[in-house]
PDB file of C-alpha atoms in Angstrom:
ATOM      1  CA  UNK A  10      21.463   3.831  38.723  1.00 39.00           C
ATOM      2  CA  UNK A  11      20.159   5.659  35.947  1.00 44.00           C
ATOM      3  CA  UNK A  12      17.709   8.449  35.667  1.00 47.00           C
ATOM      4  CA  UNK A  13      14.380   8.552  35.710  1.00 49.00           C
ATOM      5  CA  UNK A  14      13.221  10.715  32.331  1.00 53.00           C
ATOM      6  CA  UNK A  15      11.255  13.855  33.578  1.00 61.00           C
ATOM      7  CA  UNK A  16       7.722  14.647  32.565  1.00 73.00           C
ATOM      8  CA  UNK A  17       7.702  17.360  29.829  1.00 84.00           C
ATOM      9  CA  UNK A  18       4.286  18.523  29.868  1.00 86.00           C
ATOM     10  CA  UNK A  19       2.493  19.587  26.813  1.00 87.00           C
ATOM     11  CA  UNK A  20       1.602  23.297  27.510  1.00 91.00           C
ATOM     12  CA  UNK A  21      -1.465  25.659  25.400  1.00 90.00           C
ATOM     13  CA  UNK A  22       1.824  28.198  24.940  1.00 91.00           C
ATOM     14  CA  UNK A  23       3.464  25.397  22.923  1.00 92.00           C
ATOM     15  CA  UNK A  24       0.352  24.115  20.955  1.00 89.00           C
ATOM     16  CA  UNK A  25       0.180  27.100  20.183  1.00 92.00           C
ATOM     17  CA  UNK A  26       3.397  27.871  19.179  1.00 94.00           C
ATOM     18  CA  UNK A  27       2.986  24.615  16.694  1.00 92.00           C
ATOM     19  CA  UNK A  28      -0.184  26.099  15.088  1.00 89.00           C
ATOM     20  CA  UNK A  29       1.327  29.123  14.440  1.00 91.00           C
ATOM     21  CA  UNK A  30       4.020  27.061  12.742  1.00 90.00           C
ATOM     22  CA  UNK A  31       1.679  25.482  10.489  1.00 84.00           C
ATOM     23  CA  UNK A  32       0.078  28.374   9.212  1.00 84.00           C
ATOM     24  CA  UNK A  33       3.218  29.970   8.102  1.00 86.00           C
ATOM     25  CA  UNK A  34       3.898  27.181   6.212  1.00 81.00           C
ATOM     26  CA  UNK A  35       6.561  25.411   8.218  1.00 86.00           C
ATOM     27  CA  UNK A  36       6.832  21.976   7.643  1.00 79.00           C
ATOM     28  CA  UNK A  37       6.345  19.292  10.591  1.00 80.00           C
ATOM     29  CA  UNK A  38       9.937  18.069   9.818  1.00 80.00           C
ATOM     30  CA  UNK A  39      11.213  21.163  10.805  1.00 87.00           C
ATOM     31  CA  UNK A  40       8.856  22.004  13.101  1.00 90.00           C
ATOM     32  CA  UNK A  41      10.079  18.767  15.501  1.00 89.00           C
ATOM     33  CA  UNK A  42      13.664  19.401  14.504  1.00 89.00           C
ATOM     34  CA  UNK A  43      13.213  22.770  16.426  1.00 92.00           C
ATOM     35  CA  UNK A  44      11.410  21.090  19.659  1.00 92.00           C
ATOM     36  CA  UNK A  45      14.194  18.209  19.397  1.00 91.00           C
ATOM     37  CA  UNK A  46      16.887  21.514  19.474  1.00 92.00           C
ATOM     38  CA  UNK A  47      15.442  23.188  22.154  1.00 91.00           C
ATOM     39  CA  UNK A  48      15.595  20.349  24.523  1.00 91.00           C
ATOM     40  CA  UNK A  49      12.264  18.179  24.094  1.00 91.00           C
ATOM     41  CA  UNK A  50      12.507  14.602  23.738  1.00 91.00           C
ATOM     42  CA  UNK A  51      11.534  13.414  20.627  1.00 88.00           C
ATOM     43  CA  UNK A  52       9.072  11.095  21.339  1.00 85.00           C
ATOM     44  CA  UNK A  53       6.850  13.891  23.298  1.00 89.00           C
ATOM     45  CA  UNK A  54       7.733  16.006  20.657  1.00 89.00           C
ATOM     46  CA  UNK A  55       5.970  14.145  17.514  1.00 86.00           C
ATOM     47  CA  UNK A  56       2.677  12.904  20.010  1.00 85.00           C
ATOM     48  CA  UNK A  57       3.028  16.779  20.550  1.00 88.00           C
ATOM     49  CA  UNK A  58       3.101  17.744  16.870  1.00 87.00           C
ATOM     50  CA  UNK A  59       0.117  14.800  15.666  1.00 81.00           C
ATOM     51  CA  UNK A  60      -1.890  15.561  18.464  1.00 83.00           C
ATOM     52  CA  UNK A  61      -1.987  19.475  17.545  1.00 88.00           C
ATOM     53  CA  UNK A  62      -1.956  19.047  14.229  1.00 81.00           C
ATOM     54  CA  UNK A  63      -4.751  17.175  14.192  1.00 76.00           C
ATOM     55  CA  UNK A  64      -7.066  19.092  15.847  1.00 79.00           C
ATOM     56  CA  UNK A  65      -5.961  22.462  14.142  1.00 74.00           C
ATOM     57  CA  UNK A  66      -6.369  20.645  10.787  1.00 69.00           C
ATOM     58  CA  UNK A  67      -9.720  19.230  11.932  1.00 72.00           C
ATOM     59  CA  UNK A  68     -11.166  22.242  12.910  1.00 74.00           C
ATOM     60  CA  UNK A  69     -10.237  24.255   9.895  1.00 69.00           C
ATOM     61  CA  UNK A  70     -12.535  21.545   8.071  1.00 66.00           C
ATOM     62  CA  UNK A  71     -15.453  22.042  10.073  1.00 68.00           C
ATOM     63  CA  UNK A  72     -15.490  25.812   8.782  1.00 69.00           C
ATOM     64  CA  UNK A  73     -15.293  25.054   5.641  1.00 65.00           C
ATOM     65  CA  UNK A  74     -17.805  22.368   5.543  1.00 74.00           C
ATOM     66  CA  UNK A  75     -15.111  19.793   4.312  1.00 78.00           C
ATOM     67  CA  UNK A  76     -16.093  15.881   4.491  1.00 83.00           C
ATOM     68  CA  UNK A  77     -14.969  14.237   7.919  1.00 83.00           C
ATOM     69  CA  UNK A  78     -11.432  12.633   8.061  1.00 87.00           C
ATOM     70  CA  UNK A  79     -11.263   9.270   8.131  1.00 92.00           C
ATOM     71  CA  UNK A  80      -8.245   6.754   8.646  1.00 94.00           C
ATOM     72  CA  UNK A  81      -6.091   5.744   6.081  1.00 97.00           C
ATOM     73  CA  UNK A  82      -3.281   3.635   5.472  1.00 97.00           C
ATOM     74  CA  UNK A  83       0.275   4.845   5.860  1.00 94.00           C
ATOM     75  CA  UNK A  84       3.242   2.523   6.076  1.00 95.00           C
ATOM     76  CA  UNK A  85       5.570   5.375   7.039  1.00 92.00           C
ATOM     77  CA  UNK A  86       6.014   7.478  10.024  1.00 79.00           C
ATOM     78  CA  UNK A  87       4.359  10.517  10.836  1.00 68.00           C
ATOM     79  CA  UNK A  88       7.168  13.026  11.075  1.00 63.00           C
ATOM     80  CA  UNK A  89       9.919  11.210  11.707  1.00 64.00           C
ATOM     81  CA  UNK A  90      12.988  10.063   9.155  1.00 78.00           C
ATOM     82  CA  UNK A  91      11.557   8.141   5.886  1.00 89.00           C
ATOM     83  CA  UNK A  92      13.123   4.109   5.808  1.00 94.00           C
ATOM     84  CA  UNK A  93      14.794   3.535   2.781  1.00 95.00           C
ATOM     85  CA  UNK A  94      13.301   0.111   2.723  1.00 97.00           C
ATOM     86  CA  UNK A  95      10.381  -1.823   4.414  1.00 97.00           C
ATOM     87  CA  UNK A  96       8.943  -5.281   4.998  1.00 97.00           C
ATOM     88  CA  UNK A  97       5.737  -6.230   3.013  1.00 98.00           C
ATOM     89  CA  UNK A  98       5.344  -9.899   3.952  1.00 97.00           C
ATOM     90  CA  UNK A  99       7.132 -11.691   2.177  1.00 97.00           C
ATOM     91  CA  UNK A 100       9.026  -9.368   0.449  1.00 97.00           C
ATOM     92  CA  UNK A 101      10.871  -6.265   1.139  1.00 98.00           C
ATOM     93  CA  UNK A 102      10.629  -3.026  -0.740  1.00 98.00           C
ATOM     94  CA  UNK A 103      12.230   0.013  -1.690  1.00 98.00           C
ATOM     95  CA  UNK A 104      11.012   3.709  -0.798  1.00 98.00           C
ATOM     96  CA  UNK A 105      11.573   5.479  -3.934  1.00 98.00           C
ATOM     97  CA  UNK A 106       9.835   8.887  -3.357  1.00 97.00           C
ATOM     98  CA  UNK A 107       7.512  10.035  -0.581  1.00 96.00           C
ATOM     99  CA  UNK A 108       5.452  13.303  -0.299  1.00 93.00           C
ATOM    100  CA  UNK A 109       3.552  14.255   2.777  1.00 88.00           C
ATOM    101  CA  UNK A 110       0.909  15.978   1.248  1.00 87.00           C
ATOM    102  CA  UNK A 111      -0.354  14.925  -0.895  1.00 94.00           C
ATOM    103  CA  UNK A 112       0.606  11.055   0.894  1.00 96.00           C
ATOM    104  CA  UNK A 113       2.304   9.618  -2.288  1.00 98.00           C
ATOM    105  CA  UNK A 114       4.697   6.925  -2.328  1.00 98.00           C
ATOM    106  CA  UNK A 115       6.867   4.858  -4.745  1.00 98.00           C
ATOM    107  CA  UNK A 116       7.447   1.754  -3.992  1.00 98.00           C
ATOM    108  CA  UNK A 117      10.457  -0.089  -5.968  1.00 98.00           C
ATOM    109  CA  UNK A 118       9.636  -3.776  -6.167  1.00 98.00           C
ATOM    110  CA  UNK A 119       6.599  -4.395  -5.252  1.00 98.00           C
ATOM    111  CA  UNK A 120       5.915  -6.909  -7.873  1.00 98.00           C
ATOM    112  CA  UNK A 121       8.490  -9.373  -9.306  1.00 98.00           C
ATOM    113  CA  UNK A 122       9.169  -9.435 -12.756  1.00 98.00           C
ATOM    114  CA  UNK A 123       7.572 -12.913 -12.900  1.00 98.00           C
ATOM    115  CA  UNK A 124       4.508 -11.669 -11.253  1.00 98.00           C
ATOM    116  CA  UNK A 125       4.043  -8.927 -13.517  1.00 98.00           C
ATOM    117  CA  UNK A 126       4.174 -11.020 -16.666  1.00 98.00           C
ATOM    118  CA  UNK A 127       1.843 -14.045 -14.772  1.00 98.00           C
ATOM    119  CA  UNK A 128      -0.543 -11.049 -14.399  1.00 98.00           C
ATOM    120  CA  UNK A 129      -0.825 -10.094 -17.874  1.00 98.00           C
ATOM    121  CA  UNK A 130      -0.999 -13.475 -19.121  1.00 98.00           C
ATOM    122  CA  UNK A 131      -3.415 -14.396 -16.824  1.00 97.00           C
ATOM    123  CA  UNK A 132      -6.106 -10.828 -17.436  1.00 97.00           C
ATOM    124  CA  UNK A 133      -5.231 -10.566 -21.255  1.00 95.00           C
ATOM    125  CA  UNK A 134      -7.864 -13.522 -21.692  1.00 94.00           C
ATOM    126  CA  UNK A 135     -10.727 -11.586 -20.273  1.00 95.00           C
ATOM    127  CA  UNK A 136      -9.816  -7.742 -21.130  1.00 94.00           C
ATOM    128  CA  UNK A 137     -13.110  -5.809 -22.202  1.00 90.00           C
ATOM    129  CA  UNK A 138     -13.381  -1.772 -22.567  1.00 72.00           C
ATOM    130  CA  UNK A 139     -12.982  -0.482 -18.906  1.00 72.00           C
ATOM    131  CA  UNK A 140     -16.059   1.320 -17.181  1.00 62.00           C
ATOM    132  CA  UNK A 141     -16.026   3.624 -14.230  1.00 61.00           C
ATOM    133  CA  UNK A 142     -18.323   4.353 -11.803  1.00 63.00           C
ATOM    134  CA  UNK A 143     -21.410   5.758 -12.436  1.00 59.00           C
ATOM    135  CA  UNK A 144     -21.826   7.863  -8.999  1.00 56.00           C
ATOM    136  CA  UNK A 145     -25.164   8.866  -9.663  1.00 58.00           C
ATOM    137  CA  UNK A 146     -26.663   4.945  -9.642  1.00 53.00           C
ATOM    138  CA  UNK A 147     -23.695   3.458  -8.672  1.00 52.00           C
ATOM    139  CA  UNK A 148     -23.617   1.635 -11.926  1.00 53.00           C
ATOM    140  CA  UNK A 149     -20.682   0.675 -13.840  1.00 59.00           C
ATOM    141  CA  UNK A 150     -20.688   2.674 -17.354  1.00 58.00           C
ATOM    142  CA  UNK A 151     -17.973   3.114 -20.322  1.00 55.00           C
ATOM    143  CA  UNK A 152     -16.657   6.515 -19.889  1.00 60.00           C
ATOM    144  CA  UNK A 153     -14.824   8.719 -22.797  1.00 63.00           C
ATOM    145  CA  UNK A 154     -12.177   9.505 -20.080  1.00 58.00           C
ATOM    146  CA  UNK A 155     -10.881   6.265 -20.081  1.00 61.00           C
ATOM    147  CA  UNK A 156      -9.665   4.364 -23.047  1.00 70.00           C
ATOM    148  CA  UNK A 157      -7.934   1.658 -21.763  1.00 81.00           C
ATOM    149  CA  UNK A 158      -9.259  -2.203 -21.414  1.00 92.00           C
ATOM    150  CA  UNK A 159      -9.879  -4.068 -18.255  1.00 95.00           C
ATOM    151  CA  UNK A 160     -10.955  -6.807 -16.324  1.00 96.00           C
ATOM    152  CA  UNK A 161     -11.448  -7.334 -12.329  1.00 96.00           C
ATOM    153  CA  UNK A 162     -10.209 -10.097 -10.260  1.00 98.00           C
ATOM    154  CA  UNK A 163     -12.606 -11.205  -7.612  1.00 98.00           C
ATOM    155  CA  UNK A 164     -10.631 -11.219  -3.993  1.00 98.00           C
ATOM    156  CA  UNK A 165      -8.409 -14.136  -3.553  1.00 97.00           C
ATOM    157  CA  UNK A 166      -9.594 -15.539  -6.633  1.00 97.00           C
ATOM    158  CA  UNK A 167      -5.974 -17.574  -7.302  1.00 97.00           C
ATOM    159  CA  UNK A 168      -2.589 -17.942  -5.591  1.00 98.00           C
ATOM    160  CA  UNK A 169      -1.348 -15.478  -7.272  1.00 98.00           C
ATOM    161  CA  UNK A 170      -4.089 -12.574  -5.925  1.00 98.00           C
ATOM    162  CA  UNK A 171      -3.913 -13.814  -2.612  1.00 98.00           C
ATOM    163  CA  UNK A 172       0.110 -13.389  -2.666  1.00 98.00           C
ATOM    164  CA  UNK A 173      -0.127  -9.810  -4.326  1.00 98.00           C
ATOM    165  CA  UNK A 174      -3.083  -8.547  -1.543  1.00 98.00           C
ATOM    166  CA  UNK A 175      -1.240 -10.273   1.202  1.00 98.00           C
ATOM    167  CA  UNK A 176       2.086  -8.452   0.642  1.00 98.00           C
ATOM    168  CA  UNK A 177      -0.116  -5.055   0.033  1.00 98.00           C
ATOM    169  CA  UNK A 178      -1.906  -5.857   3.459  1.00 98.00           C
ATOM    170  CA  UNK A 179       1.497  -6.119   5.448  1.00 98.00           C
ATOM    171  CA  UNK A 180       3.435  -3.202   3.901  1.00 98.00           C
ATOM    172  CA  UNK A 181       0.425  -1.055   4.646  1.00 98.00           C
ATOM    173  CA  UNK A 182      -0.956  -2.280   7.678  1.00 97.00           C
ATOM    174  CA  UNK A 183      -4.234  -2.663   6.088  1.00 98.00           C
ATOM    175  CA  UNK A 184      -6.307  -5.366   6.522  1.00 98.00           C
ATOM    176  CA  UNK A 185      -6.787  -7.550   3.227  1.00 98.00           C
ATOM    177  CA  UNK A 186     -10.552  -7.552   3.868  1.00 98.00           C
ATOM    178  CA  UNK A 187     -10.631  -4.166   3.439  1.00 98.00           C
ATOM    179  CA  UNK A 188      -9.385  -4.289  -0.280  1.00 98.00           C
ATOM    180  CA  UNK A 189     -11.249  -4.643  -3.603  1.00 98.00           C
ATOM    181  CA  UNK A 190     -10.011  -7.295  -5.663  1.00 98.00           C
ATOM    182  CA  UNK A 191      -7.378  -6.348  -8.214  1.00 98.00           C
ATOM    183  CA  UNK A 192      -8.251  -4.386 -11.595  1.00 97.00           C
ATOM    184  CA  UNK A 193      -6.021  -4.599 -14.484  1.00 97.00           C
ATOM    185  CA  UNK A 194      -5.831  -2.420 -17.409  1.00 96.00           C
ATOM    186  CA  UNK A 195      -4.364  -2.259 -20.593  1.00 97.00           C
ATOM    187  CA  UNK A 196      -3.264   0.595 -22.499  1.00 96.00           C
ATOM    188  CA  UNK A 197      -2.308   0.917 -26.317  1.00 95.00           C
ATOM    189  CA  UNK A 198      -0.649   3.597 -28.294  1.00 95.00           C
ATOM    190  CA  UNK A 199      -2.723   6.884 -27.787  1.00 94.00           C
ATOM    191  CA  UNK A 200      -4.781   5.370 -24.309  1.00 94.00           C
ATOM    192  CA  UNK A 201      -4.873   7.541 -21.708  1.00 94.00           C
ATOM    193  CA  UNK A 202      -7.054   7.707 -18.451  1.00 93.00           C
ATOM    194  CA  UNK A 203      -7.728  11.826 -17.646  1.00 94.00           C
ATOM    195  CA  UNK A 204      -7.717  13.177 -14.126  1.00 96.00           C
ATOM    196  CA  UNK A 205     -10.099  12.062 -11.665  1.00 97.00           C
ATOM    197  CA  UNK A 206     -10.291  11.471  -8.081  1.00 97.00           C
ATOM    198  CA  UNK A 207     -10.870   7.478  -7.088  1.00 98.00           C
ATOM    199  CA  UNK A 208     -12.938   8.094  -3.817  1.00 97.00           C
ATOM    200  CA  UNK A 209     -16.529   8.694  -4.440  1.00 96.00           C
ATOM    201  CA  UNK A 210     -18.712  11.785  -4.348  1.00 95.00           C
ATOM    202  CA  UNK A 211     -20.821  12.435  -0.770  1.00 93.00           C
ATOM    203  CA  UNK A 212     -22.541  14.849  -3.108  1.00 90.00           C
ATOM    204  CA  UNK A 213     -24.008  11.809  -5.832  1.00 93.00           C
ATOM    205  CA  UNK A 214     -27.027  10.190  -5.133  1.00 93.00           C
ATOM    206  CA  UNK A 215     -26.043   7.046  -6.044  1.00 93.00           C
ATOM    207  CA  UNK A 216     -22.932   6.883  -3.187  1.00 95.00           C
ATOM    208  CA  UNK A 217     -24.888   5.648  -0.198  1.00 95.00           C
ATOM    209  CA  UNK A 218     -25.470   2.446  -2.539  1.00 95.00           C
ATOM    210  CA  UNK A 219     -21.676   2.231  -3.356  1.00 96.00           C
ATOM    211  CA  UNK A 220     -20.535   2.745   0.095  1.00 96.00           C
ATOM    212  CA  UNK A 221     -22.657   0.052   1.608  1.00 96.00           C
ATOM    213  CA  UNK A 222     -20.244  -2.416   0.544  1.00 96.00           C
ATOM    214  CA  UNK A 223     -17.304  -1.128   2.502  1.00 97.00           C
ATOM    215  CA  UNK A 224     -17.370   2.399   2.891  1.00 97.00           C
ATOM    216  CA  UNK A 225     -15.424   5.157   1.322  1.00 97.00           C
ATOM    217  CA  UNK A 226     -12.330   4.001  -0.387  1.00 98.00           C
ATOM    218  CA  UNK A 227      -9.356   5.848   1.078  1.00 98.00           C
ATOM    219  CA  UNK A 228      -6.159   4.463  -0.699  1.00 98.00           C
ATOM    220  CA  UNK A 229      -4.742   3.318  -3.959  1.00 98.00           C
ATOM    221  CA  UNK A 230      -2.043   1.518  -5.413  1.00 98.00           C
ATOM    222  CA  UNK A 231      -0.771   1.535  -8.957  1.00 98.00           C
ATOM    223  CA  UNK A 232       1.484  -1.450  -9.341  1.00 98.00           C
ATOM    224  CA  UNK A 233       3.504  -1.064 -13.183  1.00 98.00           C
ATOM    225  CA  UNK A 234       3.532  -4.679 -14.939  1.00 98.00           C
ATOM    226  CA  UNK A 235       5.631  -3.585 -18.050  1.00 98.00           C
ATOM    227  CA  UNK A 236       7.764  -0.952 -19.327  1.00 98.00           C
ATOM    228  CA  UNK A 237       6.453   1.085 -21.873  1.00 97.00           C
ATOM    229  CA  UNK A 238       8.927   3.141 -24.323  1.00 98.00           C
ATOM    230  CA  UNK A 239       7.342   6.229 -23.945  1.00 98.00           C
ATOM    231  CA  UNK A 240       4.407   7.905 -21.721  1.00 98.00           C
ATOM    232  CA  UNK A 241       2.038   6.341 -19.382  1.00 98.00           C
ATOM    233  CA  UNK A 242       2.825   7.593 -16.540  1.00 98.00           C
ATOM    234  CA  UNK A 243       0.887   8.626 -13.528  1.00 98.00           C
ATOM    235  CA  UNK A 244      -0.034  12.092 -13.052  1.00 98.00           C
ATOM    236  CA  UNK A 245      -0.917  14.261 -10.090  1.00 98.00           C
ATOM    237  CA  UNK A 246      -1.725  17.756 -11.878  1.00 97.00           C
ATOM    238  CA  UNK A 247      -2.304  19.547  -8.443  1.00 95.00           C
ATOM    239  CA  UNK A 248       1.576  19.156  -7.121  1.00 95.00           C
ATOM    240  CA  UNK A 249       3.097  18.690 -10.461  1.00 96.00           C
ATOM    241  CA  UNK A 250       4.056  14.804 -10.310  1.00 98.00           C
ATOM    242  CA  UNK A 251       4.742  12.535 -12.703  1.00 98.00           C
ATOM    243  CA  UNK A 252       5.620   8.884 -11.289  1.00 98.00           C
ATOM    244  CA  UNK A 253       7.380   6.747 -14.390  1.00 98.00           C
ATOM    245  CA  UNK A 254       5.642   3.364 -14.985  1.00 98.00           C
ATOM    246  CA  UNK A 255       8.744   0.830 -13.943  1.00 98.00           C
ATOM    247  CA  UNK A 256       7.797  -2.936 -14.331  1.00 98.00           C
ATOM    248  CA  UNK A 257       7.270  -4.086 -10.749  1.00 98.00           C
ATOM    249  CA  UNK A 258       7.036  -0.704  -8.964  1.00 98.00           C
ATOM    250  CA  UNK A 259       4.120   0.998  -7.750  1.00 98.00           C
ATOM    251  CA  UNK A 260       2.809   4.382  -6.484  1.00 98.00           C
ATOM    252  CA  UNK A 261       0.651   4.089  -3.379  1.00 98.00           C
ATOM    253  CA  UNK A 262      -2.001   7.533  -2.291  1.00 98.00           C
ATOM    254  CA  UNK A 263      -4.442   7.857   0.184  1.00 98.00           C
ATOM    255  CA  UNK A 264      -6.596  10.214   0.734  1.00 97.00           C
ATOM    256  CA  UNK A 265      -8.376  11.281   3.985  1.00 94.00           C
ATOM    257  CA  UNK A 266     -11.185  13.088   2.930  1.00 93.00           C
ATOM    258  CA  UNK A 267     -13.105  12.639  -0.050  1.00 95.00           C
ATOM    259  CA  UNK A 268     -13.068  16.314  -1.074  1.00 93.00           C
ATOM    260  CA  UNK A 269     -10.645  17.596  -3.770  1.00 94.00           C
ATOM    261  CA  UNK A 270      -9.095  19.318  -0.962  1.00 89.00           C
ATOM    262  CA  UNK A 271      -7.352  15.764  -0.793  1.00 93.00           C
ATOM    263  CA  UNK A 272      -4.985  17.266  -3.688  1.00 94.00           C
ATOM    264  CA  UNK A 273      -5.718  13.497  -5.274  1.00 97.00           C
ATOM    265  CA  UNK A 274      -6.369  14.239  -8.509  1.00 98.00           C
ATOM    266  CA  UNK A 275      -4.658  12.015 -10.695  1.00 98.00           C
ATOM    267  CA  UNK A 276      -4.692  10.203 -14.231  1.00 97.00           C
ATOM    268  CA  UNK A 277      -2.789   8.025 -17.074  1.00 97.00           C
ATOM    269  CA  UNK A 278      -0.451  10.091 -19.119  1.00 97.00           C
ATOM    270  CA  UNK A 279      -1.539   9.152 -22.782  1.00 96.00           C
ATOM    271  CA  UNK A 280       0.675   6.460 -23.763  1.00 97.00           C
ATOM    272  CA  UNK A 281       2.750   7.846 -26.709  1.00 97.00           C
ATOM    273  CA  UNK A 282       4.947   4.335 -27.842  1.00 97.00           C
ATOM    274  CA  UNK A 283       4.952   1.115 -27.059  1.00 97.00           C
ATOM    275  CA  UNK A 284       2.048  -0.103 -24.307  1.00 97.00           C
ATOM    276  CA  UNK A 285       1.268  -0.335 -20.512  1.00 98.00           C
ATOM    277  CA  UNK A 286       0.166  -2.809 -18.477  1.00 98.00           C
ATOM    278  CA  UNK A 287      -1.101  -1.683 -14.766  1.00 98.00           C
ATOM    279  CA  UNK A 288      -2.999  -3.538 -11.843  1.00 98.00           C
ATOM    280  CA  UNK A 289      -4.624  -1.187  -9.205  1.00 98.00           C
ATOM    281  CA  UNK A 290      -6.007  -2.151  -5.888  1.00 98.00           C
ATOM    282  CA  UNK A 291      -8.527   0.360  -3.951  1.00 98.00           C
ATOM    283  CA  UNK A 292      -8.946   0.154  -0.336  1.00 98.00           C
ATOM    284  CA  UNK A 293     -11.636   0.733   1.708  1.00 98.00           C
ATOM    285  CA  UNK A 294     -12.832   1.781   5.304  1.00 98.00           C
ATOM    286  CA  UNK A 295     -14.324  -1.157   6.246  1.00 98.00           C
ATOM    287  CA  UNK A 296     -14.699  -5.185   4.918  1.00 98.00           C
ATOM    288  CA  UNK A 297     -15.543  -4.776   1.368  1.00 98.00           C
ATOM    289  CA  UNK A 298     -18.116  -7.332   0.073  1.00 93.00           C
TER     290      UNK A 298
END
């Protein structure tokens, strides 16, 4: 007859322990491989970890006046080991790279090659000059920032949308309803798209109008649809990333707050030969309309 798994109770001395943890700078890997060590299974070991975490990291926002946290997508675990591959529908994908904080993830294969080049075909008859957001109106606006050209897919618009959001939906667990519909852009020699941050600003008048249609966006993905020969890559200046622009891959971030504490900031590296192709698909909190 086997044994019946004591209760390991969750004590103040421990959270505590945890917290102090996290303020020296310890990460949560190492933090659970130290509970796991001393005896703790690891199950009540990482609802241990989230759980304090959480609450330590939520409270530090309230002093400093941060935005609230809100849920995001994350196909991977919390704390534990990172899956070298994962389901996305109908199609399974590669974890290239993962970082914790900021939550940024390659993805190898997203896209087929076929899919890439039915997605170029298919937008390169209605590029135009790409706009951004006008947060103060909520109006769409050409910016000098970005020097690419676009267009926007409505949601579900053709088989080939509906595949592409459907896979995205699955691999992050993130309803499809909660997407916009695809962008795609086109760079040439010399395009470039400088840092920003994609979620919009609590502190422009024009967000309440934005946010009406879905709430705060919260996650991004970057899918690559050619190779170019040099450049045009994604940067994240605040942790010193690059991700490369691989034909069918894509980088996925979220980000939980909309507050540049978020360590989102990202952009286009200028594209120095040859061109890029990208499509990018923004999620939101809610059904976007």
């Amino acid at each position: 007859m086997s044994e019946i798994a004591q209760p390991q109770p969750v004590t103040p001395e421990l959270r505590q322990w945890i917290i102090e943890q996290a303020k020296a700078g310890v990460q949560p890997e190492s933090v659970l491989q130290s509970m796991v060590a001393s005896g703790w299974r690891e199950d009540v070991a990482i609802a241990a970890l989230e759980d304090t975490l959480r609450g330590f990291l939520d409270e530090r926002a309230k002093v400093a006046q941060l935005p609230a946290a809100v849920r995001v997508p994350d196909p991977l675990p919390a704390v534990a080991g990172i899956p070298t591959t994962l389901q996305a529908g109908d199609r399974e994908v590669r974890v290239v790279l993962a970082m914790r904080d900021p939550r940024v993830i390659v993805f190898g294969g997203l896209l087929s090659h076929e899919e890439c080049d039915e997605l170029m075909a298919v937008a390169g008859k209605r590029l135009a000059r790409s706009e951004t957001v006008q947060t103060d109106t909520g109006a769409s606006e050409v910016n000098d920032a970005r020097t690419s050209q676009g267009m926007f897919f409505d949601r579900g618009e053709n088989e080939l949308c509906r595949r592409i959001e459907a896979r995205i939906a699955a691999l992050l667990k993130w309803p499809v309803e909660n997407g916009e519909g695809l962008q795609v852009l086109h760079y040439r020699p010399g395009a470039e798209y400088k840092p920003h941050y994609d979620y919009f600003d609590p502190a422009q008048s024009g967000t309440p109008t934005i946010l009406k249609r879905g709430g705060q966006r919260v996650a991004t993905v970057v899918m690559y649809l050619n190779d170019p020969v040099i450049g045009g890559g994604t940067t994240f200046p605040d942790v010193q990333l690059e991700v490369a622009p691989v034909k069918g891959n894509a980088v996925f971030f979220s980000y939980e707050r909309a507050h540049p504490v978020s360590r989102t900031l990202h952009g286009g590296a200028p594209v120095v030969e040859g061109e890029k192709w990208v499509a990018t698909k923004w999620l939101r909190e809610g059904v976007f309309r």
